[in-house]
Amino acid sequence: MSRNIFRLPFAAIVLLLTACTSYTPVTTMSDQHFDELKKFVLSNQTNEVLPTGWRELSGEEIRLQMVGKNFAGHQIQMKRNRRFIYEIKGNGIMYRGLGEYFRSECSWSIDEHSIFFDCPEVYHRWFVFTNGNDLVAMRIFDGRRYFNILEEIAFQRS
């Protein structure tokens, strides 16, 4: 009988510890490569023509490159650069947030040239560019271009 008394608290503790752990995004891009890519994007942000070696992805290419994967979207033009986490699921649902602890559920869709993020209080249309290795997303708001360096990430339980 005394063995059963200890099973319930033990099971509750294990359940609580499991619920309290988080999945921490793990960076895959080196700081040096990120800094080089950031300088490159910032120096080309007003150009009307894509730099040599870069091209815009079609909607189908965006689907193949991004759906079912997780990304960090590094804002690079703000006074305080932020890193958004995007978990893009295959069923039209995604999770978007600023940190490792809170993400809001959103929906996404793809048209011929872009991916749309439809989140509470945020609706973004992103165009995605690549040089074959790197992904950079651009959105236009009030006539201004905003860029995010996209880095595919994995999650590690912490």
PDB file of C-alpha atoms in Angstrom:
ATOM      1  CA  MET A   1       0.000   0.000   0.000  1.00  0.00           C
ATOM      2  CA  SER A   2       2.790   2.444   0.833  1.00  0.00           C
ATOM      3  CA  ARG A   3       4.312   1.956  -2.648  1.00  0.00           C
ATOM      4  CA  ASN A   4       1.122   3.312  -4.255  1.00  0.00           C
ATOM      5  CA  ILE A   5       1.258   6.419  -2.050  1.00  0.00           C
ATOM      6  CA  PHE A   6       4.612   7.392  -3.571  1.00  0.00           C
ATOM      7  CA  ARG A   7       3.659   6.662  -7.183  1.00  0.00           C
ATOM      8  CA  LEU A   8       1.197   9.539  -7.453  1.00  0.00           C
ATOM      9  CA  PRO A   9       3.581  12.269  -6.181  1.00  0.00           C
ATOM     10  CA  PHE A  10       6.401  10.872  -8.327  1.00  0.00           C
ATOM     11  CA  ALA A  11       4.204  10.857 -11.435  1.00  0.00           C
ATOM     12  CA  ALA A  12       3.039  14.407 -10.672  1.00  0.00           C
ATOM     13  CA  ILE A  13       6.626  15.629 -10.285  1.00  0.00           C
ATOM     14  CA  VAL A  14       7.708  14.025 -13.564  1.00  0.00           C
ATOM     15  CA  LEU A  15       4.711  15.545 -15.344  1.00  0.00           C
ATOM     16  CA  LEU A  16       5.438  18.970 -13.847  1.00  0.00           C
ATOM     17  CA  LEU A  17       9.116  18.860 -14.826  1.00  0.00           C
ATOM     18  CA  THR A  18       8.221  17.821 -18.360  1.00  0.00           C
ATOM     19  CA  ALA A  19       5.741  20.680 -18.655  1.00  0.00           C
ATOM     20  CA  CYS A  20       8.250  23.215 -17.326  1.00  0.00           C
ATOM     21  CA  THR A  21      10.996  22.403 -19.788  1.00  0.00           C
ATOM     22  CA  SER A  22      11.164  24.445 -22.945  1.00  0.00           C
ATOM     23  CA  TYR A  23      12.496  23.938 -26.396  1.00  0.00           C
ATOM     24  CA  THR A  24      15.388  26.316 -26.921  1.00  0.00           C
ATOM     25  CA  PRO A  25      16.144  27.374 -30.503  1.00  0.00           C
ATOM     26  CA  VAL A  26      19.661  26.335 -31.488  1.00  0.00           C
ATOM     27  CA  THR A  27      21.532  28.649 -33.850  1.00  0.00           C
ATOM     28  CA  THR A  28      23.227  27.056 -36.845  1.00  0.00           C
ATOM     29  CA  MET A  29      24.789  30.098 -38.522  1.00  0.00           C
ATOM     30  CA  SER A  30      28.189  31.309 -37.338  1.00  0.00           C
ATOM     31  CA  ASP A  31      28.426  34.872 -36.034  1.00  0.00           C
ATOM     32  CA  GLN A  32      30.977  35.704 -38.727  1.00  0.00           C
ATOM     33  CA  HIS A  33      28.723  34.485 -41.550  1.00  0.00           C
ATOM     34  CA  PHE A  34      25.732  36.290 -40.041  1.00  0.00           C
ATOM     35  CA  ASP A  35      27.685  39.568 -39.814  1.00  0.00           C
ATOM     36  CA  GLU A  36      28.885  39.240 -43.416  1.00  0.00           C
ATOM     37  CA  LEU A  37      25.356  38.500 -44.643  1.00  0.00           C
ATOM     38  CA  LYS A  38      23.937  41.392 -42.616  1.00  0.00           C
ATOM     39  CA  LYS A  39      26.465  43.855 -44.112  1.00  0.00           C
ATOM     40  CA  PHE A  40      25.707  42.532 -47.585  1.00  0.00           C
ATOM     41  CA  VAL A  41      21.930  42.886 -47.191  1.00  0.00           C
ATOM     42  CA  LEU A  42      22.171  46.364 -45.662  1.00  0.00           C
ATOM     43  CA  SER A  43      24.471  47.572 -48.441  1.00  0.00           C
ATOM     44  CA  ASN A  44      22.039  46.293 -51.099  1.00  0.00           C
ATOM     45  CA  GLN A  45      18.712  47.124 -49.448  1.00  0.00           C
ATOM     46  CA  THR A  46      17.830  50.030 -51.755  1.00  0.00           C
ATOM     47  CA  ASN A  47      18.916  48.400 -55.018  1.00  0.00           C
ATOM     48  CA  GLU A  48      16.191  47.779 -57.579  1.00  0.00           C
ATOM     49  CA  VAL A  49      18.060  44.819 -59.079  1.00  0.00           C
ATOM     50  CA  LEU A  50      19.102  41.741 -57.113  1.00  0.00           C
ATOM     51  CA  PRO A  51      22.855  41.358 -56.615  1.00  0.00           C
ATOM     52  CA  THR A  52      24.674  38.846 -58.798  1.00  0.00           C
ATOM     53  CA  GLY A  53      24.060  35.297 -57.606  1.00  0.00           C
ATOM     54  CA  TRP A  54      20.780  36.118 -55.844  1.00  0.00           C
ATOM     55  CA  ARG A  55      17.271  35.317 -57.059  1.00  0.00           C
ATOM     56  CA  GLU A  56      13.695  35.486 -55.828  1.00  0.00           C
ATOM     57  CA  LEU A  57      12.013  32.209 -54.909  1.00  0.00           C
ATOM     58  CA  SER A  58       8.681  31.273 -56.449  1.00  0.00           C
ATOM     59  CA  GLY A  59       5.789  30.267 -54.220  1.00  0.00           C
ATOM     60  CA  GLU A  60       6.468  26.592 -54.859  1.00  0.00           C
ATOM     61  CA  GLU A  61      10.164  27.046 -54.005  1.00  0.00           C
ATOM     62  CA  ILE A  62       9.185  28.860 -50.805  1.00  0.00           C
ATOM     63  CA  ARG A  63       6.963  25.897 -49.911  1.00  0.00           C
ATOM     64  CA  LEU A  64       9.823  23.447 -50.498  1.00  0.00           C
ATOM     65  CA  GLN A  65      12.383  25.548 -48.590  1.00  0.00           C
ATOM     66  CA  MET A  66      10.298  26.610 -45.596  1.00  0.00           C
ATOM     67  CA  VAL A  67       7.237  24.483 -44.864  1.00  0.00           C
ATOM     68  CA  GLY A  68       7.733  21.897 -42.140  1.00  0.00           C
ATOM     69  CA  LYS A  69      10.825  23.696 -40.854  1.00  0.00           C
ATOM     70  CA  ASN A  70      11.730  26.121 -38.097  1.00  0.00           C
ATOM     71  CA  PHE A  71      13.458  29.433 -38.659  1.00  0.00           C
ATOM     72  CA  ALA A  72      14.898  32.350 -36.780  1.00  0.00           C
ATOM     73  CA  GLY A  73      14.072  35.565 -38.590  1.00  0.00           C
ATOM     74  CA  HIS A  74      16.698  38.134 -37.646  1.00  0.00           C
ATOM     75  CA  GLN A  75      15.513  41.730 -38.065  1.00  0.00           C
ATOM     76  CA  ILE A  76      18.552  43.689 -39.152  1.00  0.00           C
ATOM     77  CA  GLN A  77      17.375  47.251 -39.744  1.00  0.00           C
ATOM     78  CA  MET A  78      15.925  48.250 -36.413  1.00  0.00           C
ATOM     79  CA  LYS A  79      17.655  50.076 -33.577  1.00  0.00           C
ATOM     80  CA  ARG A  80      17.109  46.957 -31.512  1.00  0.00           C
ATOM     81  CA  ASN A  81      17.587  43.944 -33.742  1.00  0.00           C
ATOM     82  CA  ARG A  82      15.196  41.185 -32.748  1.00  0.00           C
ATOM     83  CA  ARG A  83      15.038  37.497 -33.515  1.00  0.00           C
ATOM     84  CA  PHE A  84      11.629  36.058 -34.304  1.00  0.00           C
ATOM     85  CA  ILE A  85      11.061  32.327 -34.164  1.00  0.00           C
ATOM     86  CA  TYR A  86       8.896  30.832 -36.905  1.00  0.00           C
ATOM     87  CA  GLU A  87       7.654  27.241 -36.669  1.00  0.00           C
ATOM     88  CA  ILE A  88       5.989  26.645 -40.043  1.00  0.00           C
ATOM     89  CA  LYS A  89       3.852  23.512 -39.973  1.00  0.00           C
ATOM     90  CA  GLY A  90       2.636  21.684 -43.065  1.00  0.00           C
ATOM     91  CA  ASN A  91      -1.052  22.191 -42.299  1.00  0.00           C
ATOM     92  CA  GLY A  92      -1.237  25.978 -42.746  1.00  0.00           C
ATOM     93  CA  ILE A  93      -0.575  26.626 -39.056  1.00  0.00           C
ATOM     94  CA  MET A  94       2.542  28.318 -37.749  1.00  0.00           C
ATOM     95  CA  TYR A  95       3.847  29.619 -34.462  1.00  0.00           C
ATOM     96  CA  ARG A  96       5.550  33.015 -34.334  1.00  0.00           C
ATOM     97  CA  GLY A  97       7.191  34.722 -31.399  1.00  0.00           C
ATOM     98  CA  LEU A  98      10.109  36.698 -30.072  1.00  0.00           C
ATOM     99  CA  GLY A  99      11.565  34.237 -27.658  1.00  0.00           C
ATOM    100  CA  GLU A 100      11.850  30.647 -26.752  1.00  0.00           C
ATOM    101  CA  TYR A 101       8.959  30.702 -24.290  1.00  0.00           C
ATOM    102  CA  PHE A 102       6.009  32.353 -26.024  1.00  0.00           C
ATOM    103  CA  ARG A 103       4.751  31.966 -29.563  1.00  0.00           C
ATOM    104  CA  SER A 104       1.328  32.843 -30.907  1.00  0.00           C
ATOM    105  CA  GLU A 105      -0.535  30.533 -33.249  1.00  0.00           C
ATOM    106  CA  CYS A 106      -0.980  31.965 -36.724  1.00  0.00           C
ATOM    107  CA  SER A 107      -1.847  30.789 -40.176  1.00  0.00           C
ATOM    108  CA  TRP A 108       0.261  30.978 -43.304  1.00  0.00           C
ATOM    109  CA  SER A 109      -0.422  30.763 -47.013  1.00  0.00           C
ATOM    110  CA  ILE A 110       1.616  30.982 -50.183  1.00  0.00           C
ATOM    111  CA  ASP A 111       0.842  32.650 -53.484  1.00  0.00           C
ATOM    112  CA  GLU A 112       2.856  32.687 -56.696  1.00  0.00           C
ATOM    113  CA  HIS A 113       5.705  34.808 -55.270  1.00  0.00           C
ATOM    114  CA  SER A 114       5.422  35.117 -51.497  1.00  0.00           C
ATOM    115  CA  ILE A 115       4.438  33.700 -48.124  1.00  0.00           C
ATOM    116  CA  PHE A 116       1.820  35.382 -45.923  1.00  0.00           C
ATOM    117  CA  PHE A 117       1.871  35.261 -42.127  1.00  0.00           C
ATOM    118  CA  ASP A 118      -1.577  35.969 -40.663  1.00  0.00           C
ATOM    119  CA  CYS A 119      -1.085  36.401 -36.921  1.00  0.00           C
ATOM    120  CA  PRO A 120      -2.972  38.297 -34.211  1.00  0.00           C
ATOM    121  CA  GLU A 121      -2.364  41.992 -34.927  1.00  0.00           C
ATOM    122  CA  VAL A 122       0.201  41.147 -37.634  1.00  0.00           C
ATOM    123  CA  TYR A 123      -0.309  40.384 -41.303  1.00  0.00           C
ATOM    124  CA  HIS A 124       2.912  40.193 -43.311  1.00  0.00           C
ATOM    125  CA  ARG A 125       3.636  39.307 -46.900  1.00  0.00           C
ATOM    126  CA  TRP A 126       7.238  38.155 -47.318  1.00  0.00           C
ATOM    127  CA  PHE A 127       9.212  37.774 -50.537  1.00  0.00           C
ATOM    128  CA  VAL A 128      12.097  35.315 -50.150  1.00  0.00           C
ATOM    129  CA  PHE A 129      15.486  35.558 -51.854  1.00  0.00           C
ATOM    130  CA  THR A 130      18.396  33.131 -51.973  1.00  0.00           C
ATOM    131  CA  ASN A 131      21.962  32.871 -53.171  1.00  0.00           C
ATOM    132  CA  GLY A 132      21.715  29.078 -53.043  1.00  0.00           C
ATOM    133  CA  ASN A 133      22.784  28.824 -49.403  1.00  0.00           C
ATOM    134  CA  ASP A 134      21.188  31.692 -47.513  1.00  0.00           C
ATOM    135  CA  LEU A 135      17.591  32.892 -47.283  1.00  0.00           C
ATOM    136  CA  VAL A 136      16.598  36.531 -46.865  1.00  0.00           C
ATOM    137  CA  ALA A 137      12.967  37.609 -46.539  1.00  0.00           C
ATOM    138  CA  MET A 138      11.717  41.073 -47.470  1.00  0.00           C
ATOM    139  CA  ARG A 139       8.418  42.760 -46.763  1.00  0.00           C
ATOM    140  CA  ILE A 140       7.226  46.181 -47.817  1.00  0.00           C
ATOM    141  CA  PHE A 141       5.424  48.428 -45.354  1.00  0.00           C
ATOM    142  CA  ASP A 142       4.492  52.059 -46.045  1.00  0.00           C
ATOM    143  CA  GLY A 143       6.763  52.043 -49.084  1.00  0.00           C
ATOM    144  CA  ARG A 144       9.807  50.901 -47.126  1.00  0.00           C
ATOM    145  CA  ARG A 145      11.565  47.549 -47.374  1.00  0.00           C
ATOM    146  CA  TYR A 146      12.242  45.488 -44.265  1.00  0.00           C
ATOM    147  CA  PHE A 147      14.591  42.511 -44.308  1.00  0.00           C
ATOM    148  CA  ASN A 148      14.970  39.428 -42.140  1.00  0.00           C
ATOM    149  CA  ILE A 149      17.868  37.039 -42.442  1.00  0.00           C
ATOM    150  CA  LEU A 150      16.319  33.574 -42.183  1.00  0.00           C
ATOM    151  CA  GLU A 151      18.271  30.888 -40.386  1.00  0.00           C
ATOM    152  CA  GLU A 152      16.980  27.345 -40.208  1.00  0.00           C
ATOM    153  CA  ILE A 153      17.097  26.225 -36.593  1.00  0.00           C
ATOM    154  CA  ALA A 154      16.567  23.128 -34.515  1.00  0.00           C
ATOM    155  CA  PHE A 155      15.084  22.959 -31.034  1.00  0.00           C
ATOM    156  CA  GLN A 156      16.848  21.532 -28.017  1.00  0.00           C
ATOM    157  CA  ARG A 157      14.979  20.618 -24.858  1.00  0.00           C
ATOM    158  CA  SER A 158      16.293  22.683 -21.968  1.00  0.00           C
TER     159      SER A 158
END
